[in-house]
XYZ file of C-alpha atoms in Angstrom:
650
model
C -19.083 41.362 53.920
C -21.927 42.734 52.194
C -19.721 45.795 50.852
C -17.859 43.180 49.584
C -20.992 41.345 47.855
C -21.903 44.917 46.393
C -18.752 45.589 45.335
C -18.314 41.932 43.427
C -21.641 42.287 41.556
C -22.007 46.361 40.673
C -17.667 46.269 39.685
C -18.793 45.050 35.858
C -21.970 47.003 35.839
C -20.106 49.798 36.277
C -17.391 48.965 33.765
C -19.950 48.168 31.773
C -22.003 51.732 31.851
C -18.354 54.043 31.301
C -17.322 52.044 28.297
C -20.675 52.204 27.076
C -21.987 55.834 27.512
C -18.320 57.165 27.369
C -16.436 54.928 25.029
C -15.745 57.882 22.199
C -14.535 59.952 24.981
C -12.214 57.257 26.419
C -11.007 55.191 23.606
C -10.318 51.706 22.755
C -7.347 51.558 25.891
C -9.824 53.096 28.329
C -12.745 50.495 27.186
C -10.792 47.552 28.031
C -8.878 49.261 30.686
C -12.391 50.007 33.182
C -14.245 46.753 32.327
C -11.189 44.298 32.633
C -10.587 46.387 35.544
C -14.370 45.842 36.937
C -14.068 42.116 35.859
C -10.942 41.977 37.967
C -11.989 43.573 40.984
C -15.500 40.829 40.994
C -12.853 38.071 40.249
C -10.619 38.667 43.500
C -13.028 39.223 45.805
C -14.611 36.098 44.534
C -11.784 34.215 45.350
C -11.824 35.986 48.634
C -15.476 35.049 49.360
C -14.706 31.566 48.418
C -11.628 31.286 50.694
C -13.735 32.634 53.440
C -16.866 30.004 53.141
C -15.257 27.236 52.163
C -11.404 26.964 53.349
C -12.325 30.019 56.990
C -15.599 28.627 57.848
C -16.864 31.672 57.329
C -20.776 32.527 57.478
C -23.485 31.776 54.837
C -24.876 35.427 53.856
C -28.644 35.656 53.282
C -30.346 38.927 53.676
C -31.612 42.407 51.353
C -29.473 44.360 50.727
C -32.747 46.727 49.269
C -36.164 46.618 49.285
C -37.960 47.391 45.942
C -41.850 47.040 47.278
C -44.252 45.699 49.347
C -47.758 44.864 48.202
C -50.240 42.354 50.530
C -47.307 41.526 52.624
C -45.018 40.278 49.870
C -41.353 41.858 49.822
C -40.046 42.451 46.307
C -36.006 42.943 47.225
C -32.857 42.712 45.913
C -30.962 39.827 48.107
C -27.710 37.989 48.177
C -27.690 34.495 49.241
C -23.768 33.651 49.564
C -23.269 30.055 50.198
C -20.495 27.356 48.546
C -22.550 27.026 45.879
C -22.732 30.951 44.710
C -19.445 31.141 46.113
C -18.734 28.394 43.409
C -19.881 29.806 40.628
C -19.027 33.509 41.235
C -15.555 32.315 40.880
C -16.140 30.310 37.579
C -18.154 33.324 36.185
C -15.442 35.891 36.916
C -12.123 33.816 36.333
C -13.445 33.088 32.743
C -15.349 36.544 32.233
C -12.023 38.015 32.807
C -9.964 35.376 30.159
C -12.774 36.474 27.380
C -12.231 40.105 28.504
C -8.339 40.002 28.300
C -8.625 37.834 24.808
C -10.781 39.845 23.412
C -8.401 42.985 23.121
C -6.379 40.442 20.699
C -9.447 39.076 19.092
C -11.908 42.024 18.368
C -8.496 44.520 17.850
C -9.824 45.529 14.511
C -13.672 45.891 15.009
C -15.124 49.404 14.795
C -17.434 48.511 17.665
C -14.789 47.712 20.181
C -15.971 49.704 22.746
C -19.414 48.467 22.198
C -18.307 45.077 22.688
C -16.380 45.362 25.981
C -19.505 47.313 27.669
C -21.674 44.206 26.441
C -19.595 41.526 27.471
C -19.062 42.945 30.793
C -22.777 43.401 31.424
C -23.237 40.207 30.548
C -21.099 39.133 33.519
C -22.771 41.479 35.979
C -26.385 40.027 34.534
C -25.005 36.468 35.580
C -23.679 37.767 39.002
C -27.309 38.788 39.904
C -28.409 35.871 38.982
C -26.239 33.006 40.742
C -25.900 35.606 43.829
C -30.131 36.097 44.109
C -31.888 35.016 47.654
C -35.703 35.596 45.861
C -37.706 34.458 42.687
C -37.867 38.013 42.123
C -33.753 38.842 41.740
C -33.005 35.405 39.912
C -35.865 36.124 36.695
C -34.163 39.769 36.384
C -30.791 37.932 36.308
C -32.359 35.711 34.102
C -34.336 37.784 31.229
C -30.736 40.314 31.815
C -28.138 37.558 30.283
C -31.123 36.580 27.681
C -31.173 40.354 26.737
C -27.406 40.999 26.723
C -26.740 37.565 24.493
C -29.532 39.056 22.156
C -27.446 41.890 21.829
C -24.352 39.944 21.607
C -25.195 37.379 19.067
C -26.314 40.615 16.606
C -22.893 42.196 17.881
C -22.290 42.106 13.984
C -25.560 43.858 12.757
C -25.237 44.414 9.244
C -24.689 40.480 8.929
C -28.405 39.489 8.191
C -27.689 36.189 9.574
C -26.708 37.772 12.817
C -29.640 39.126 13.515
C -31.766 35.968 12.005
C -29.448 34.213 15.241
C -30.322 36.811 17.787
C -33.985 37.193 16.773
C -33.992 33.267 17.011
C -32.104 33.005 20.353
C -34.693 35.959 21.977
C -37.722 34.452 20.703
C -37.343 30.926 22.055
C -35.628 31.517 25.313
C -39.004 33.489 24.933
C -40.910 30.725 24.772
C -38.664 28.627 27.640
C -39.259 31.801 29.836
C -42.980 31.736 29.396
C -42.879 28.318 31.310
C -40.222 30.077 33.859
C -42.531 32.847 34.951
C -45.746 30.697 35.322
C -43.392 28.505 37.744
C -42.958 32.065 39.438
C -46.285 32.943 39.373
C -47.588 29.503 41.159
C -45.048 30.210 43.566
C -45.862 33.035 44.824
C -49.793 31.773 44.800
C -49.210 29.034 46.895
C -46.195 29.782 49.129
C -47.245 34.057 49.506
C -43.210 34.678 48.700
C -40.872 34.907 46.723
C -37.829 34.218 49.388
C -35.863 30.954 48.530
C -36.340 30.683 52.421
C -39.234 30.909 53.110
C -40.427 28.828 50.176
C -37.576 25.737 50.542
C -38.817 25.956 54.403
C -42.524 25.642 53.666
C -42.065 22.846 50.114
C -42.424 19.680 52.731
C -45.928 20.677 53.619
C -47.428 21.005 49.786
C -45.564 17.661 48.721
C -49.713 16.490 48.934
C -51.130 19.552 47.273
C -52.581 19.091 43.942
C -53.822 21.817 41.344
C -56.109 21.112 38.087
C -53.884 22.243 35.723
C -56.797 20.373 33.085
C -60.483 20.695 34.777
C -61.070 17.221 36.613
C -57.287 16.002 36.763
C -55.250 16.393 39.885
C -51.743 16.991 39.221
C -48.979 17.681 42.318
C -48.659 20.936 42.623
C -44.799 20.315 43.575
C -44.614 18.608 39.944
C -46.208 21.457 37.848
C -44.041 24.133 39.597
C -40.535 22.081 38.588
C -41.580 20.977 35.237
C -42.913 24.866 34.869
C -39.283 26.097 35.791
C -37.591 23.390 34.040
C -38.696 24.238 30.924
C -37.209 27.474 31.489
C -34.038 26.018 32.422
C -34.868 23.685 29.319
C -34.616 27.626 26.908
C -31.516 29.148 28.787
C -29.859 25.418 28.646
C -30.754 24.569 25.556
C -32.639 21.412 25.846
C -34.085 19.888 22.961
C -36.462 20.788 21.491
C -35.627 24.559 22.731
C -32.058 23.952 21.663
C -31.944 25.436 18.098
C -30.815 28.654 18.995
C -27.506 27.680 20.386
C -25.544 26.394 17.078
C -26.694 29.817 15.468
C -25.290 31.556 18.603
C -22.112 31.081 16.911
C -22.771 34.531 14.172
C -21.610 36.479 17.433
C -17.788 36.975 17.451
C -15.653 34.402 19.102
C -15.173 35.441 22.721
C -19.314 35.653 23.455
C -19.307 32.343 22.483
C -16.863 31.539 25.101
C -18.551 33.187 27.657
C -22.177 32.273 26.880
C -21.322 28.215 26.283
C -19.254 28.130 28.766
C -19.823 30.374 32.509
C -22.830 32.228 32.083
C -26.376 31.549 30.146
C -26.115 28.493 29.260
C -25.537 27.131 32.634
C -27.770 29.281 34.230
C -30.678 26.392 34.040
C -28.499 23.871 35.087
C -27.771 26.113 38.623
C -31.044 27.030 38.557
C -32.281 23.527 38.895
C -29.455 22.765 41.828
C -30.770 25.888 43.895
C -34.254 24.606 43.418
C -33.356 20.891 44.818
C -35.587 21.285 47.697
C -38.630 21.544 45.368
C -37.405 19.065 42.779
C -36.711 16.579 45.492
C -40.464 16.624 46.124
C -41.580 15.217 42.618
C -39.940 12.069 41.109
C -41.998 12.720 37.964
C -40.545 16.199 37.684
C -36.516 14.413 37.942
C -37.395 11.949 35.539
C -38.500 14.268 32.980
C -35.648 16.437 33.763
C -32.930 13.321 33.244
C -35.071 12.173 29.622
C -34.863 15.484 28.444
C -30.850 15.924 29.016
C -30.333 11.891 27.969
C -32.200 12.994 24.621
C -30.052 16.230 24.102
C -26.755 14.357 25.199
C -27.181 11.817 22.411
C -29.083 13.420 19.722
C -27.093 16.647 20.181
C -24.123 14.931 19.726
C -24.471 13.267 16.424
C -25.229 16.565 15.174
C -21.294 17.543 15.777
C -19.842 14.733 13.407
C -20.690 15.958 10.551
C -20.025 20.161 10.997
C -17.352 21.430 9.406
C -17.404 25.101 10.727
C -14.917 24.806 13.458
C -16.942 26.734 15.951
C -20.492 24.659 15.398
C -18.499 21.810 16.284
C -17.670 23.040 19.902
C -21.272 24.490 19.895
C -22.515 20.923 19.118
C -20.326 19.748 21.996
C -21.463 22.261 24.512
C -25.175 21.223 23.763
C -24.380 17.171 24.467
C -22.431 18.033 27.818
C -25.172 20.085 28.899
C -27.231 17.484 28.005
C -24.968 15.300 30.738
C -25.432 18.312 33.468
C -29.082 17.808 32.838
C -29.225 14.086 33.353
C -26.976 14.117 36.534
C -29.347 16.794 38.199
C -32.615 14.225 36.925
C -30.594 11.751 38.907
C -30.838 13.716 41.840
C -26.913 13.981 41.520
C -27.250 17.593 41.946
C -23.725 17.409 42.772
C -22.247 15.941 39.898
C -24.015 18.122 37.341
C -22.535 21.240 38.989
C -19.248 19.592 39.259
C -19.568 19.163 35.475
C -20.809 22.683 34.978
C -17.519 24.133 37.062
C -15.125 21.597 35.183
C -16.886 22.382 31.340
C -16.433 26.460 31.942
C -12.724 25.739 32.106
C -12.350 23.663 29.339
C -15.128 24.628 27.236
C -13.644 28.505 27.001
C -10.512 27.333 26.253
C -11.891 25.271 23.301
C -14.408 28.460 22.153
C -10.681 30.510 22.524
C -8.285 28.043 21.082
C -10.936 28.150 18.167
C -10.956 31.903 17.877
C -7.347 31.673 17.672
C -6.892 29.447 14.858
C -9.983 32.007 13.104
C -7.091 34.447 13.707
C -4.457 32.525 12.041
C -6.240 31.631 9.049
C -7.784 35.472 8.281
C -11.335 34.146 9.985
C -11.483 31.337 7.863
C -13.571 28.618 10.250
C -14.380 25.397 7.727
C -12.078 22.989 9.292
C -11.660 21.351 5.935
C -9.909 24.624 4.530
C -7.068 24.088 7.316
C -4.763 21.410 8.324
C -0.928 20.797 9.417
C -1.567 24.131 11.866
C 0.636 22.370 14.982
C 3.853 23.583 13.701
C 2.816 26.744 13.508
C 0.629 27.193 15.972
C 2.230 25.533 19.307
C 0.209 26.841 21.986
C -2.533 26.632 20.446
C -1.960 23.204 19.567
C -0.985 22.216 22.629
C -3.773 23.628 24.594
C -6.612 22.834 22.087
C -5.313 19.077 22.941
C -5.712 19.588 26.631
C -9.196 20.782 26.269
C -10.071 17.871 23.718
C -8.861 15.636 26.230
C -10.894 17.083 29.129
C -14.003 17.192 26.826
C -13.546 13.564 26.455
C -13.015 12.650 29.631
C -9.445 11.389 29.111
C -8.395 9.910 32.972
C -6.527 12.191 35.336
C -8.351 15.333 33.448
C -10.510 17.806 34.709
C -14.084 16.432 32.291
C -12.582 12.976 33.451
C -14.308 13.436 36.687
C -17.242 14.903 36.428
C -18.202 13.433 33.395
C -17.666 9.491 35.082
C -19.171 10.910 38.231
C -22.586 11.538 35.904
C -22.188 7.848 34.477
C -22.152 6.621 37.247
C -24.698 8.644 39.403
C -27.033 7.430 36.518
C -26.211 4.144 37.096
C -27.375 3.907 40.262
C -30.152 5.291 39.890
C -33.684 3.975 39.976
C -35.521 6.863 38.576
C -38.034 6.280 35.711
C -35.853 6.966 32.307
C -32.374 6.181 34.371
C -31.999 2.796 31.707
C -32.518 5.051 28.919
C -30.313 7.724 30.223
C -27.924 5.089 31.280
C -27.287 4.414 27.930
C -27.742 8.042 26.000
C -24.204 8.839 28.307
C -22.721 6.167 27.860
C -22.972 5.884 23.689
C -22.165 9.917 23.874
C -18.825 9.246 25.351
C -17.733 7.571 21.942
C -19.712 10.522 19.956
C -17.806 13.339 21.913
C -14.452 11.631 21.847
C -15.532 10.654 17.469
C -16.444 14.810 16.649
C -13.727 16.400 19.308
C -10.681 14.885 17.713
C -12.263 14.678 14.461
C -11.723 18.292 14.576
C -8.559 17.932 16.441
C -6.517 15.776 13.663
C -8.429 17.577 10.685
C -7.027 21.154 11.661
C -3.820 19.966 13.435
C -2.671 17.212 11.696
C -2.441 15.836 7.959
C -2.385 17.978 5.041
C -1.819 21.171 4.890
C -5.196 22.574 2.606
C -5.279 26.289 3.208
C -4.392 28.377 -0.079
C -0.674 30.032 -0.363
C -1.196 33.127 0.474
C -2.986 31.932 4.146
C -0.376 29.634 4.206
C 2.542 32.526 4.240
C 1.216 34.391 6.689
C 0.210 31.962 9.522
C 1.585 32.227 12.849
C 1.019 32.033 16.629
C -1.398 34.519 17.676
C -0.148 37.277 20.399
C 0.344 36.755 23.852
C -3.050 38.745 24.862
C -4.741 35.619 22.735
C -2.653 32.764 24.438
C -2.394 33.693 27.857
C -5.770 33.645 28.436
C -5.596 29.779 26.865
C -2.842 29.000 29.142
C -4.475 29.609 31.761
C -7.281 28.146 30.997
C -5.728 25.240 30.308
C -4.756 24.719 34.246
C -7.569 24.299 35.578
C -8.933 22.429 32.445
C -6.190 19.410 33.842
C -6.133 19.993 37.213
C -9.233 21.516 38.833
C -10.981 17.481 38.683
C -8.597 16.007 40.464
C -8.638 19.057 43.507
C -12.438 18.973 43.738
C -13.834 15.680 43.489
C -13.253 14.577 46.992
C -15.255 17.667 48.409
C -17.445 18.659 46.062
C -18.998 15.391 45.153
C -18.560 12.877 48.215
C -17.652 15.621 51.085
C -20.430 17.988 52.589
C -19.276 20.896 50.054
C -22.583 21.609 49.210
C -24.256 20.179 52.407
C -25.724 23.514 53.162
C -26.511 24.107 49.269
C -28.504 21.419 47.902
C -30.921 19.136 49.320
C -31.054 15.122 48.707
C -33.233 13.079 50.006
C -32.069 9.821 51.513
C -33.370 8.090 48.730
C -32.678 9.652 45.999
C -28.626 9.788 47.454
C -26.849 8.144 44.557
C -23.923 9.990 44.842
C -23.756 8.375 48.084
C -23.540 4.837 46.499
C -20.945 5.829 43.991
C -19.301 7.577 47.139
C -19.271 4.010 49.282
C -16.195 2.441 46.907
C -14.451 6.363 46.505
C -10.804 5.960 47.200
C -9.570 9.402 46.475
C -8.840 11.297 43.293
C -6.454 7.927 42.051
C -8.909 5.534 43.433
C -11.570 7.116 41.168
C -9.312 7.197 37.870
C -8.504 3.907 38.630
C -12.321 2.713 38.831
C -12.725 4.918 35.797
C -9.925 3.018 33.148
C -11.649 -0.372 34.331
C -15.061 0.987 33.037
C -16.836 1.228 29.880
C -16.583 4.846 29.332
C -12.617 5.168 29.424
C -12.687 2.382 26.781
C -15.649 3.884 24.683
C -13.843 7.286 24.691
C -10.389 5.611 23.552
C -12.450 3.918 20.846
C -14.006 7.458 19.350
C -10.395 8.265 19.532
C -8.454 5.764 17.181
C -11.796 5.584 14.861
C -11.534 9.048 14.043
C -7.505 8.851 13.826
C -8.193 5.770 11.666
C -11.016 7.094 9.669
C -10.279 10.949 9.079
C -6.347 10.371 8.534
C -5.618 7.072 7.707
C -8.101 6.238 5.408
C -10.518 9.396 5.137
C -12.274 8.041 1.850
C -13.914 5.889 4.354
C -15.892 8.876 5.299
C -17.211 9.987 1.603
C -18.443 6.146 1.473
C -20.189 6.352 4.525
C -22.095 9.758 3.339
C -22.684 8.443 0.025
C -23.869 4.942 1.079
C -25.633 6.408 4.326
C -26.531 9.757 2.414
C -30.428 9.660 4.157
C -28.909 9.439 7.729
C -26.587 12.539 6.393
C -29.331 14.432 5.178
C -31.261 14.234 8.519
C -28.410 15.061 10.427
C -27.430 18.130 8.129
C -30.691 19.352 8.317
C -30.710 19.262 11.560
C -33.369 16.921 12.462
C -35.839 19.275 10.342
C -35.962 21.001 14.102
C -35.496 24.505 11.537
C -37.761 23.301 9.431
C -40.558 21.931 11.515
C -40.067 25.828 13.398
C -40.207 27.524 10.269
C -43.480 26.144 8.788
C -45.335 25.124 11.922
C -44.428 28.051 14.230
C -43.176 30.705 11.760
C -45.591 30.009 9.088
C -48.397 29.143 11.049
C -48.124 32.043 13.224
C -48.316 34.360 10.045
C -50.788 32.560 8.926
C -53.131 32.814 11.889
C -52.136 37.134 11.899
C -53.065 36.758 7.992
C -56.370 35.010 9.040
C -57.041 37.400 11.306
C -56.310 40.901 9.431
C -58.468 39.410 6.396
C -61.830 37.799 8.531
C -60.957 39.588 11.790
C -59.789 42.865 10.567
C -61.300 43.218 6.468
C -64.852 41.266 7.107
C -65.488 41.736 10.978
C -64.180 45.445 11.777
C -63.818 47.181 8.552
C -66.571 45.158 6.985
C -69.047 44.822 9.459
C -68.836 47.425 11.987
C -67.541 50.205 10.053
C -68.348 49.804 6.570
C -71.489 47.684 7.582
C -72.758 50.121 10.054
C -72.297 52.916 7.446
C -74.102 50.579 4.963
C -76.999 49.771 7.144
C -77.564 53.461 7.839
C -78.076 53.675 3.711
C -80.402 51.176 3.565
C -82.273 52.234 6.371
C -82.548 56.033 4.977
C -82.804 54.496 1.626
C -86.276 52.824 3.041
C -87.618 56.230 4.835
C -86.616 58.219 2.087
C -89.644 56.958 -0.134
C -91.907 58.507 2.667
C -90.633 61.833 1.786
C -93.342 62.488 -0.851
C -93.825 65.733 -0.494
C -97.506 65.553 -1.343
C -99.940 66.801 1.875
C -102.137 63.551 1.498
C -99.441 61.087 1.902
C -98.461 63.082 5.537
C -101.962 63.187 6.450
C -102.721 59.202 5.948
C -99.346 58.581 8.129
C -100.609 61.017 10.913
C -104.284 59.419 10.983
C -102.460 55.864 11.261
C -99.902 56.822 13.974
C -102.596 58.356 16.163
C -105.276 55.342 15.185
C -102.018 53.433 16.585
C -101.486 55.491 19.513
C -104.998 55.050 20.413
C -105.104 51.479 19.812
C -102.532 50.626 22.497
C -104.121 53.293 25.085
C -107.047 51.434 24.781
C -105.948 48.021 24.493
C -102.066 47.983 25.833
């Protein structure tokens, strides 16, 4: 099996290296050909490894597969821990790696860096590999700072766009700052628990649940709670957790089918696994899993009033991806590590199709994307139509649908909960079921229904897209309905991830929820009782009523309202605040520095002022230099009378 494990996470990397070094030589065909070819061998054999864990009984894997160094008795390898978890997600990484890859021959048919793009894209995928396959602190932050790398390459795919690379400088510099926390976590890791083996350091977390650090000379803090908050706020950078969520929306300056693949399998959700693998610790520190479930509650709501009021069709999906990882984030501070996986496997599905379904309309309508510029598209665009409903409806959490599930599963998890914040949080998912369900099919009805507002000439050329574009959103519309109702018996109240994640007794809330679960029905059944299935069908007929009924409802709110638009235009003045606290201040403190540091200090006083003092001090000894014999003779007599002085007296 560990050929096979090789094989599954080198296959893109090596797609990924021909199309890049040899793309000229092998053309546009050849480009897709090796990396969708790459993609596809990783994607099989994941299903293979999956069907061998989960449905054969088949052995957990965890072992090196290399050894890099060792220094003081600490092994730096490359490792593969293969469990249902990793199993898990190396089939939701692949499956929809391998939709973007066979979309984007449609999609990016006319760019000049084709090539380019397929060699990224499937580097990307081998970057995520490493990192939801890694058995050591050591393989999972290469994994890590590897997707932030590609994405920065990715978002700037279009580099002569200056806000491109204004996105992808943003995106690098504050996953920067979420990484900084990361690799301190790392770092106290390895001080404490002398490796960097998942094993050996899950093993060895029960005895420092006591140990405290002084993080701030004379306070104790845990050290269990420093190391998850440390790693969280990395997790709170490649997630996009506010306030280290404002480089997501601007991800969208990269073509269509990255944004697919980062919102929905790979970076973005590489916190939210990160947290799961890392249960043991976080079970160790309820401070740490309350901060964790504010901080999602907080992006779930706040990120999702953002998304009512964008009009470019791709912010608003990016606006939805931030509030629903926003839920992931509260169902893993619930300790329903569970759920929030369960949410991250069901969003991939539906959350590419929506990114694709997107891209195709972009198609249709010569890459216009302001939603207001559009309308009427369902009768020409069936498929698209049809498909971009199922994926509204999952994002939802319409009953009998794939987000139906996990999404409920989260509410609930929460509401059982007795974790400091779980009130709070409680009610942050709860009001964002109405948001989501308000911006989705806001979108929905504004591009697919009413008026037709695109100009004539749009107008006589729109059509379906091709069949490389919507068989990719076919089939990513499957799952997107029934993948939900498959899972949630195993996943989320069977011993799916019993040898994955750790709960303690009581912090088992999924296990309450679990005590009334009557199967798949039994759940949709508690679900249309609740308050979510009727606060979702509310955001429904409110936008129906409000953006097609009677749509100069919504200029009177914005007029009458117009302060509540402003701050929710601008974005919370989260750019702002960056730009003149961060941005400004930081050139500010180099400007301070280059004119008293660098002008006054070094060129002033050392250089220039060493220079200077040399001058005066010749300038002094100079008048000496008399050149008259009785002048020399008076200094010698009063050097030796000097000399002899401190012979005599010294």
């Amino acid at each position: 099996m560990e050929s096979i494990y090789l094989t599954i996470a080198l296959a893109p990397l090596i797609g990924a290296i021909i199309a890049g070094l040899f793309g000229k030589q092998i053309g546009r065909a050849g480009a897709h050909s090796v990396t969708i070819l790459g993609v596809a061998i990783s994607c099989a054999l994941s299903f293979y490894v999956f069907k061998d864990l989960v449905f054969d009984g088949g052995a957990i894997f965890n072992g090196a597969v290399y050894t890099w160094a060792v220094s003081d008795g600490i092994r730096f390898e490359v490792g593969f821990l293969i469990d249902n978890l990793t199993a898990m997600m190396m089939v939701v990484v692949t499956f929809v790696s391998l939709m973007v890859h066979i979309y984007t021959i449609g999609y990016m048919a006319d760019d000049d860096g084709y090539q380019r793009f397929f060699s990224y894209i499937s580097l990307f995928t081998f970057s995520m590999l490493m990192l939801v396959m890694a058995n050591n602190f050591m393989q999972l932050f290469f994994g890590w700072e590897a997707v932030g790398l590609v994405s920065y390459l990715l978002i700037g795919f279009w580099f002569k766009k200056e806000t491109a690379i204004y996105a992808n400088l943003k995106a690098f510099l504050v996953n920067r700052v979420g990484d900084f926390g990361f690799i301190l976590g790392i770092a106290l890791v390895l001080m404490y628990f002398n490796s960097l083996d998942y094993r050996d350091v899950f093993s060895a977390s029960g005895h420092m649940a006591n140990v405290t650090i002084q993080v701030i000379p004379g306070v104790d803090w845990s050290l269990m709670t420093v190391i998850c908050i440390l790693l969280f706020i990395g997790a709170m950078g490649k997630s996009a957790q506010v306030p280290l969520h404002v480089w997501l929306p601007d991800s969208m300056e990269g073509p269509t089918p990255i944004s697919a693949l980062i919102h929905a399998a790979t970076m973005v959700t590489a916190g939210v696994f990160m947290v799961a693998r890392m249960s043991p610790l976080y079970e160790m520190s309820e401070t740490a899993l309350s901060f964790v479930m504010i901080i999602g509650a907080v992006t779930a709501l706040f990120m999702g009033f953002l998304g009512i009021i964008q009009n470019d069709i791709k912010r608003v999906v990016a606006y939805s991806t931030l509030s629903q990882l926003g839920y992931m984030v509260v169902g893993l501070g619930a300790s329903a590590y569970a759920a929030g996986i369960f949410h991250l496997m069901t969003h991939a599905f539906f959350k590419a199709l929506l990114f694709l379904a997107a891209g195709s309309v972009i198609i249709a309508m010569h890459h216009e994307q302001d939603i207001r510029k559009m309308g009427g598209l369902r009768k020409y665009m069936p498929i698209t139509y049809i498909t971009s409903l199922i994926g509204s409806l999952a994002l939802i959490g319409f009953p009998g649908f794939s987000g139906f599930f996990s999404k409920d599963s989260i509410i609930e998890a929460v509401h059982a909960s007795d974790i400091t914040g779980s009130g709070f949080a409680y009610f942050a998912v709860l009001a964002g079921v109405f948001i989501t369900a308000l911006y989705s099919f806001r979108m929905f009805f504004i591009v697919f229904h009413g008026k037709e507002r695109m100009d004539a000439h749009t107008k006589s050329h729109l059509h379906e897209s091709p069949l490389v574009v919507t068989l990719p959103l076919i089939l990513l519309a499957i799952p997107s309905v029934v993948i939900g109702y498959m899972t949630i018996g195993s996943m989320l109240f069977g011993d799916f991830f019993k040898d994955s994640i750790t709960v303690f007794s009581q912090h088992d809330v999924l296990g309450k929820v679990g005590e009334g679960f009557d199967g798949a029905l039994g759940f949709i059944t508690h679900g249309v009782m609740g308050p979510a299935f009727w606060l979702a069908m509310a955001g429904v007929a409110t936008a129906y009523y409000i953006f097609m009924m009677k749509p100069e409802i919504a200029d009177n709110i914005k007029q009458r309202f117009h302060f509540i638009y402003d701050l929710l235009d601008n974005k919370y003045y989260a750019d702002d605040f960056n730009d003149k606290v961060f941005a400004s201040g930081s050139r500010g403190v180099g400007k301070l520095l280059w004119k008293v540091g660098d002008e006054n200090i070094i060129d002033g006083m050392v250089v220039n002022g060493s220079a200077k003092t040399v001058g005066w001090v010749s300038g002094i000894i100079r008048h000496m230099q008399t050149g008259y014999l009785y002048t020399y003779a008076f200094v010698m007599i009063f050097g030796l009378c000097g000399l002899l002085s401190y012979l005599l007296f010294g």
